[in-house]
GROMACS .gro file of N, CA, C and O in nm:
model
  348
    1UNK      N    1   1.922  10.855  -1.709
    1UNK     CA    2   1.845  10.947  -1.628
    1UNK      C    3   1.801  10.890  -1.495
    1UNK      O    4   1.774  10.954  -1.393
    2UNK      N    5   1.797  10.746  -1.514
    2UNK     CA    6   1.691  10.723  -1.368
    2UNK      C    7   1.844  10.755  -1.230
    2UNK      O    8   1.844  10.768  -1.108
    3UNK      N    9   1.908  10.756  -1.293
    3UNK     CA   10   2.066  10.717  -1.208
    3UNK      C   11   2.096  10.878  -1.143
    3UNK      O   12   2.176  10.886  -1.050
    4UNK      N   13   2.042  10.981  -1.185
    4UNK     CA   14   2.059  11.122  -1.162
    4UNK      C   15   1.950  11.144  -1.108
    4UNK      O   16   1.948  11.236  -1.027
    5UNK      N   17   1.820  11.066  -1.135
    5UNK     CA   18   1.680  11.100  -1.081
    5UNK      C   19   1.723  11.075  -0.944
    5UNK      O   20   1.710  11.173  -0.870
    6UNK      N   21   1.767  10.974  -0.893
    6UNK     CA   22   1.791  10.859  -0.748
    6UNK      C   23   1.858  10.983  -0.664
    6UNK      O   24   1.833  10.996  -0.544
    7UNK      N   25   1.938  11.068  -0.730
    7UNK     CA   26   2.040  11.159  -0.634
    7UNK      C   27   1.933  11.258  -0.589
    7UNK      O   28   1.963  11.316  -0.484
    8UNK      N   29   1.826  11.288  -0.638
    8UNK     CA   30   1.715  11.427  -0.630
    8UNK      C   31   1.689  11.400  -0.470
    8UNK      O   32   1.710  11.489  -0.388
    9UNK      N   33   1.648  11.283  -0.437
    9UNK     CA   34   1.561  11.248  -0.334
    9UNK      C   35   1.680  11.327  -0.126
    9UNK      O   36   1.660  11.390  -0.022
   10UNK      N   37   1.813  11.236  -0.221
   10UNK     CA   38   1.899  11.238  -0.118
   10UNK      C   39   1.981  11.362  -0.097
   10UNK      O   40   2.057  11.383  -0.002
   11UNK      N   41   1.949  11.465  -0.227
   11UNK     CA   42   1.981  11.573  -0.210
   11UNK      C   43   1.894  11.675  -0.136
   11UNK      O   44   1.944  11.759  -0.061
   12UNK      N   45   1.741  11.663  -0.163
   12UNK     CA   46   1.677  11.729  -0.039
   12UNK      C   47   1.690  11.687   0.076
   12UNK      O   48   1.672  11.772   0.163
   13UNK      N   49   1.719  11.572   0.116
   13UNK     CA   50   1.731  11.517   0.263
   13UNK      C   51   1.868  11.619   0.317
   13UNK      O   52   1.869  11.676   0.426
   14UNK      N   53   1.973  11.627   0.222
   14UNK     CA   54   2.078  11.670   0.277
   14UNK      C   55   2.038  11.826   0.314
   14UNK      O   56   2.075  11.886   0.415
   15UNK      N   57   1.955  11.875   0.212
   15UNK     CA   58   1.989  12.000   0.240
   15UNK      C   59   1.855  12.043   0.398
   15UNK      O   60   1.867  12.129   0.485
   16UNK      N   61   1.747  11.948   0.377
   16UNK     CA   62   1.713  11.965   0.517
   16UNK      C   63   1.764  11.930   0.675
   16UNK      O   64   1.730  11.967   0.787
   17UNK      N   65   1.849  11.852   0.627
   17UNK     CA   66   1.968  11.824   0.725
   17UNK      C   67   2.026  11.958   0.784
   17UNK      O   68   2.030  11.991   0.902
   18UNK      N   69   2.084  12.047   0.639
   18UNK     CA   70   2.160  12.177   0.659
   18UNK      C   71   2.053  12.252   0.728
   18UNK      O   72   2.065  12.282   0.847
   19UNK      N   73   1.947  12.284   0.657
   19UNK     CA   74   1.831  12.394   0.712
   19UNK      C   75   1.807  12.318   0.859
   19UNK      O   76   1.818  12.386   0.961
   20UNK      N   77   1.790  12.240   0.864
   20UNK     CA   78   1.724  12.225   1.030
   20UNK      C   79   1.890  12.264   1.160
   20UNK      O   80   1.903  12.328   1.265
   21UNK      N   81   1.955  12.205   1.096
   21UNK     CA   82   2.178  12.260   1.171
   21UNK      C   83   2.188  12.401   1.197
   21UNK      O   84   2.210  12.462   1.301
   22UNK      N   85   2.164  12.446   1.054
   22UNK     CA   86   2.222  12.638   1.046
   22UNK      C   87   2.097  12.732   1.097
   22UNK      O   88   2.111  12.843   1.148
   23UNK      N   89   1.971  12.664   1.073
   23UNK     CA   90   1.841  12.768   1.062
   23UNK      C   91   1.888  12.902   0.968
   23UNK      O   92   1.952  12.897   0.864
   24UNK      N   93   1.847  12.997   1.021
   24UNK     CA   94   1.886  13.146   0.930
   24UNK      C   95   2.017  13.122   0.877
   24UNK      O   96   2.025  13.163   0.761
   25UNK      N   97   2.119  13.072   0.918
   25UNK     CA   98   2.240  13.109   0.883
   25UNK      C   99   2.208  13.036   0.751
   25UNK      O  100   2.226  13.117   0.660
   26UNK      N  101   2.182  12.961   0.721
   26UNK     CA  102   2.192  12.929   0.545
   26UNK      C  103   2.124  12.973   0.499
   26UNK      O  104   2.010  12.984   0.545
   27UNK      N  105   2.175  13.035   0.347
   27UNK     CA  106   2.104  13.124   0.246
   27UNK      C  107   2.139  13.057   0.159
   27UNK      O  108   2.245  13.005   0.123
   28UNK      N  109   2.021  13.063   0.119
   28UNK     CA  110   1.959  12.976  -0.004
   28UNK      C  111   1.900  13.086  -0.133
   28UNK      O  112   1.790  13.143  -0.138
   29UNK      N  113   2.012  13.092  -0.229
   29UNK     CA  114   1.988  13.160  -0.316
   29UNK      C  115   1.935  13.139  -0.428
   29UNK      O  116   2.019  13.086  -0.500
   30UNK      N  117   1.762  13.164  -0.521
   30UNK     CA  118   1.733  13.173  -0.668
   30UNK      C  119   1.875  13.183  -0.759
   30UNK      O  120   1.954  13.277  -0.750
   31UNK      N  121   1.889  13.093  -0.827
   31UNK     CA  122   2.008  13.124  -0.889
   31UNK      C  123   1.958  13.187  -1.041
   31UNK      O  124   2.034  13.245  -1.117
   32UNK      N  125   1.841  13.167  -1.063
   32UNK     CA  126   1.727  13.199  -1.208
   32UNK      C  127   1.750  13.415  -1.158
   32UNK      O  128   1.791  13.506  -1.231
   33UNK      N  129   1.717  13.419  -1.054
   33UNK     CA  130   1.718  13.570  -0.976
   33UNK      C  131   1.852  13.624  -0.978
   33UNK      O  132   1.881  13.743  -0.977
   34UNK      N  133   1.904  13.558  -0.981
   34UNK     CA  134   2.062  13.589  -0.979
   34UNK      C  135   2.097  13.633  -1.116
   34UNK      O  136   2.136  13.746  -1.145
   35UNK      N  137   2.077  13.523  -1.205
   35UNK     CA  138   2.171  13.553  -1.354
   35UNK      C  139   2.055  13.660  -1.388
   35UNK      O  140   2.107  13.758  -1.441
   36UNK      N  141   1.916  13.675  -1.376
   36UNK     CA  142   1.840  13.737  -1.445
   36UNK      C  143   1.861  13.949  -1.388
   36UNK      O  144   1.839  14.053  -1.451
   37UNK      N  145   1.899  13.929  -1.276
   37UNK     CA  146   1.917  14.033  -1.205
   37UNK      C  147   1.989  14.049  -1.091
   37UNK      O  148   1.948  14.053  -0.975
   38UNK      N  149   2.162  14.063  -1.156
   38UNK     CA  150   2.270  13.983  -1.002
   38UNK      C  151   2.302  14.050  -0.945
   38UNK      O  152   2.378  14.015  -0.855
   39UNK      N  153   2.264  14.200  -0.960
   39UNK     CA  154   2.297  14.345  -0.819
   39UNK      C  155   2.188  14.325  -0.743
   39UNK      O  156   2.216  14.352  -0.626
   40UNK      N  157   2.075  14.289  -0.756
   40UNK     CA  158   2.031  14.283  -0.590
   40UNK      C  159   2.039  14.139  -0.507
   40UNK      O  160   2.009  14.120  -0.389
   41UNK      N  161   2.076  14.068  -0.577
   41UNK     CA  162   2.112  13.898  -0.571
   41UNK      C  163   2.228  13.914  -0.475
   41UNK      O  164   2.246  13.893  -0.355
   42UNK      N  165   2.316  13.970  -0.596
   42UNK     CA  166   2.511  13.990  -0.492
   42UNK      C  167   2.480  14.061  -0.413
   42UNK      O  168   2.468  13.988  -0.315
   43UNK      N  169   2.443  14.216  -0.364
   43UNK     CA  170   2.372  14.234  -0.266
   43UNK      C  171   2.340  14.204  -0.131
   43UNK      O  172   2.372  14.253  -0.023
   44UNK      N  173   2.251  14.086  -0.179
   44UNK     CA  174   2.175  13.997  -0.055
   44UNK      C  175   2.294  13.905   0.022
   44UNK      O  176   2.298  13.865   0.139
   45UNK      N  177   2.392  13.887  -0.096
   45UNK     CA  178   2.481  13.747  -0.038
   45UNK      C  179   2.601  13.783   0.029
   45UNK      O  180   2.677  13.710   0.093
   46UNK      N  181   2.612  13.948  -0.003
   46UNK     CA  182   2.780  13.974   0.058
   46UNK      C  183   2.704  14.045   0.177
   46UNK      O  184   2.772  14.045   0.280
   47UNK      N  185   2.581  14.104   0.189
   47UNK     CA  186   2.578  14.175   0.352
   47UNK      C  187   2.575  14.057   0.468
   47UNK      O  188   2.658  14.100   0.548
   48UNK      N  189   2.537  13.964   0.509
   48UNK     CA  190   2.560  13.844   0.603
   48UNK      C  191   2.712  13.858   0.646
   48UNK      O  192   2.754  13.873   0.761
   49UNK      N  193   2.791  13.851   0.522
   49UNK     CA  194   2.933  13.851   0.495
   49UNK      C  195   2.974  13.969   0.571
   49UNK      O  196   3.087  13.969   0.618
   50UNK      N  197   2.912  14.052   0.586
   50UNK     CA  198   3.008  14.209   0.630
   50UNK      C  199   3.042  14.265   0.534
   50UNK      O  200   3.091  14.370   0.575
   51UNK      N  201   3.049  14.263   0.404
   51UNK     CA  202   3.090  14.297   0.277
   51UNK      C  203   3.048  14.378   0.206
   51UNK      O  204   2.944  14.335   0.157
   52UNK      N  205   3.080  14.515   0.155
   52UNK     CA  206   3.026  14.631   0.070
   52UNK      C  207   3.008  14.584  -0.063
   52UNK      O  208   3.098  14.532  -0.129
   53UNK      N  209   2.872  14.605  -0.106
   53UNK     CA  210   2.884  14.634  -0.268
   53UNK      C  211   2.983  14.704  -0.320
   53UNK      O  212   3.005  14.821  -0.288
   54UNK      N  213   3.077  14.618  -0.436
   54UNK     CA  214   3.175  14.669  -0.527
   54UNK      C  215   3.095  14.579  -0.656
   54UNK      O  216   3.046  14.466  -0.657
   55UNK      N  217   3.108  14.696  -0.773
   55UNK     CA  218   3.064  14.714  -0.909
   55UNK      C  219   3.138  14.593  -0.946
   55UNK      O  220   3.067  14.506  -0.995
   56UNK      N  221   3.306  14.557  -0.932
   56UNK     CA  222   3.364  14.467  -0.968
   56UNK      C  223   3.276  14.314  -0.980
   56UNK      O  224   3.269  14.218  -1.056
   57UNK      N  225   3.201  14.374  -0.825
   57UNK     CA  226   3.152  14.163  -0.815
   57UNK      C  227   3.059  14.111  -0.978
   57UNK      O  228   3.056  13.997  -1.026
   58UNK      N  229   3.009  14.202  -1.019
   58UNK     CA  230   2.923  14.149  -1.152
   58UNK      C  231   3.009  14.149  -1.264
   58UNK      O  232   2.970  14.081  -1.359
   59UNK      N  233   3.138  14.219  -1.279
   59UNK     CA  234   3.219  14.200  -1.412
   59UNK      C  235   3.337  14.100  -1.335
   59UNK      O  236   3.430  14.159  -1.279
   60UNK      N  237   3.333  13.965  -1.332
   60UNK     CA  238   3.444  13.881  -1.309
   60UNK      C  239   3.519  13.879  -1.406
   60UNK      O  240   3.633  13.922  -1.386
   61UNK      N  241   3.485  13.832  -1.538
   61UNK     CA  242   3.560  13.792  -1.614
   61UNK      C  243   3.645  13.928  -1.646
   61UNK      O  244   3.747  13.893  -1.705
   62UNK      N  245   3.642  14.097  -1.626
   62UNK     CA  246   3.741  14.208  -1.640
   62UNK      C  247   3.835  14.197  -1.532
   62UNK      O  248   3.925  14.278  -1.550
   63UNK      N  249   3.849  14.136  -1.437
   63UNK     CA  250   3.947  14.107  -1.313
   63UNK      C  251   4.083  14.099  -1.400
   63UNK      O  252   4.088  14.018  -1.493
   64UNK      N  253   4.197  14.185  -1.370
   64UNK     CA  254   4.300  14.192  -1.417
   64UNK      C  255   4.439  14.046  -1.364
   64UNK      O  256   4.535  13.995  -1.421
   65UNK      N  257   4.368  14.026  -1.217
   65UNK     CA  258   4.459  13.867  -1.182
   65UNK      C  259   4.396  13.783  -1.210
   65UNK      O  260   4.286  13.796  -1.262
   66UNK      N  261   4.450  13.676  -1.182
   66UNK     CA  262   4.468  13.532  -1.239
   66UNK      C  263   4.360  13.446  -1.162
   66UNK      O  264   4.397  13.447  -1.045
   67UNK      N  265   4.293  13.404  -1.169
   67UNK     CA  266   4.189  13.315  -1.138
   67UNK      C  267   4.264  13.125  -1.135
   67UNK      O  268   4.262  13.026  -1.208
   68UNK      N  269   4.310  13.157  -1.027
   68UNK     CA  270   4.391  12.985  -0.950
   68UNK      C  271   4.296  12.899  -0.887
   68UNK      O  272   4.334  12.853  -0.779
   69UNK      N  273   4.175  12.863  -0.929
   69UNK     CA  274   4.078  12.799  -0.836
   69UNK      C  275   3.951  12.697  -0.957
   69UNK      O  276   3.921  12.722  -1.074
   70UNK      N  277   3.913  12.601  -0.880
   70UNK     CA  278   3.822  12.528  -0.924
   70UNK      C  279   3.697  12.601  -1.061
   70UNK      O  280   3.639  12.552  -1.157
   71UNK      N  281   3.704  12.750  -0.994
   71UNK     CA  282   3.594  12.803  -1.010
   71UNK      C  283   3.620  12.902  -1.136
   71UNK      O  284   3.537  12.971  -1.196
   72UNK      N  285   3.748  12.889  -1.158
   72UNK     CA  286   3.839  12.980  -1.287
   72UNK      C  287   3.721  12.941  -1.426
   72UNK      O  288   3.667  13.042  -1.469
   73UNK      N  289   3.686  12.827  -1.487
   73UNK     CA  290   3.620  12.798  -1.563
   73UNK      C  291   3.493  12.911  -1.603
   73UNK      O  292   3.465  12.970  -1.708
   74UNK      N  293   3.425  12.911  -1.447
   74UNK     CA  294   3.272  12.971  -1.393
   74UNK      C  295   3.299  13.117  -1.488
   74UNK      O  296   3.222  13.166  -1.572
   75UNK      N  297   3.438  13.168  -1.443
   75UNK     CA  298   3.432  13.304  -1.519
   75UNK      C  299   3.455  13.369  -1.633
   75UNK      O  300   3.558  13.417  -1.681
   76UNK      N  301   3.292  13.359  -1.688
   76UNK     CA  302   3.304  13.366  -1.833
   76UNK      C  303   3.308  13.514  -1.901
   76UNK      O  304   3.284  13.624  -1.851
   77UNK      N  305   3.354  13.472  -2.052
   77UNK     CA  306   3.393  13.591  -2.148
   77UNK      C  307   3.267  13.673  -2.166
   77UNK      O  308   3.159  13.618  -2.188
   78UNK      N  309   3.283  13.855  -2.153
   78UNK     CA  310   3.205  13.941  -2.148
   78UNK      C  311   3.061  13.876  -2.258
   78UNK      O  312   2.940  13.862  -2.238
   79UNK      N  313   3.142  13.854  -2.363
   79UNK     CA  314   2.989  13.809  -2.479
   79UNK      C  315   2.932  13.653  -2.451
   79UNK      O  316   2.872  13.600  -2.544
   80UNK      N  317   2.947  13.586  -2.341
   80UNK     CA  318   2.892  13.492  -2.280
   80UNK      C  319   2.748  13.498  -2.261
   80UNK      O  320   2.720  13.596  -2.193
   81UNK      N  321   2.664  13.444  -2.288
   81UNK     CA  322   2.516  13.525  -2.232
   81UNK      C  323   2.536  13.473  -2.084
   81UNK      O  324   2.620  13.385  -2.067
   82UNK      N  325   2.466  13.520  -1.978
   82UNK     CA  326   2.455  13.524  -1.857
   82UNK      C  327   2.347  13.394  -1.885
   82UNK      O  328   2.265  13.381  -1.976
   83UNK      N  329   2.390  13.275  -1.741
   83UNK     CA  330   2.308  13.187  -1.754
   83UNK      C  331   2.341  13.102  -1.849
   83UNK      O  332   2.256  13.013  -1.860
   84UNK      N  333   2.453  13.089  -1.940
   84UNK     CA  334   2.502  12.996  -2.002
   84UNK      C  335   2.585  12.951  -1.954
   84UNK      O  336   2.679  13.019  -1.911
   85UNK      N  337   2.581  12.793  -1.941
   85UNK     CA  338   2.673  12.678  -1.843
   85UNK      C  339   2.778  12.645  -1.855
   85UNK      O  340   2.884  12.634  -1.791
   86UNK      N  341   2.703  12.613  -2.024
   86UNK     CA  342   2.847  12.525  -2.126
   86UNK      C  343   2.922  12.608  -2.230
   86UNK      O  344   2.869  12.670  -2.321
   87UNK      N  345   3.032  12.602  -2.208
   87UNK     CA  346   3.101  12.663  -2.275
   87UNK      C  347   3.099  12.811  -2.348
   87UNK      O  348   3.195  12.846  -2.417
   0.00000   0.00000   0.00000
């Protein structure tokens, strides 16, 4: 633990690094707000984007193509509880 504690410190530095660079432009999202309630969450994160609410963005894992990316894992099976990490 102390070896993961050491990264805490240098990870706020980084991200005030980002906030003081981008100002507004970085959004910084509750991710607790998100899994607990992710239509006004997704919402918030695709208008910046230019991007319309589609119903699709909250059912990933019903996407009929193929998920080719790092992030293929992330999209879990419908009886997954929301907010579960591992497996």
């Amino acid at each position: 633990m102390p070896d993961i504690a050491a990264h805490f410190p240098l990870e706020d530095a980084l991200f005030e690094q980002l906030r003081e660079k981008l100002g507004d432009r970085l959004m910084v999202e509750d991710s607790a707000a998100l899994v607990r309630n992710p239509e006004p969450a997704t919402r918030l994160m695709l208008a910046p984007c230019g991007l319309d609410f589609d119903a699709a963005t909250l059912a990933p894992h019903e996407t009929g193509r193929a998920v080719a990316a790092a992030s293929a894992v992330q999209v879990r099976p419908a009886d997954r509880p929301r907010g579960s990490w591992n497996g």
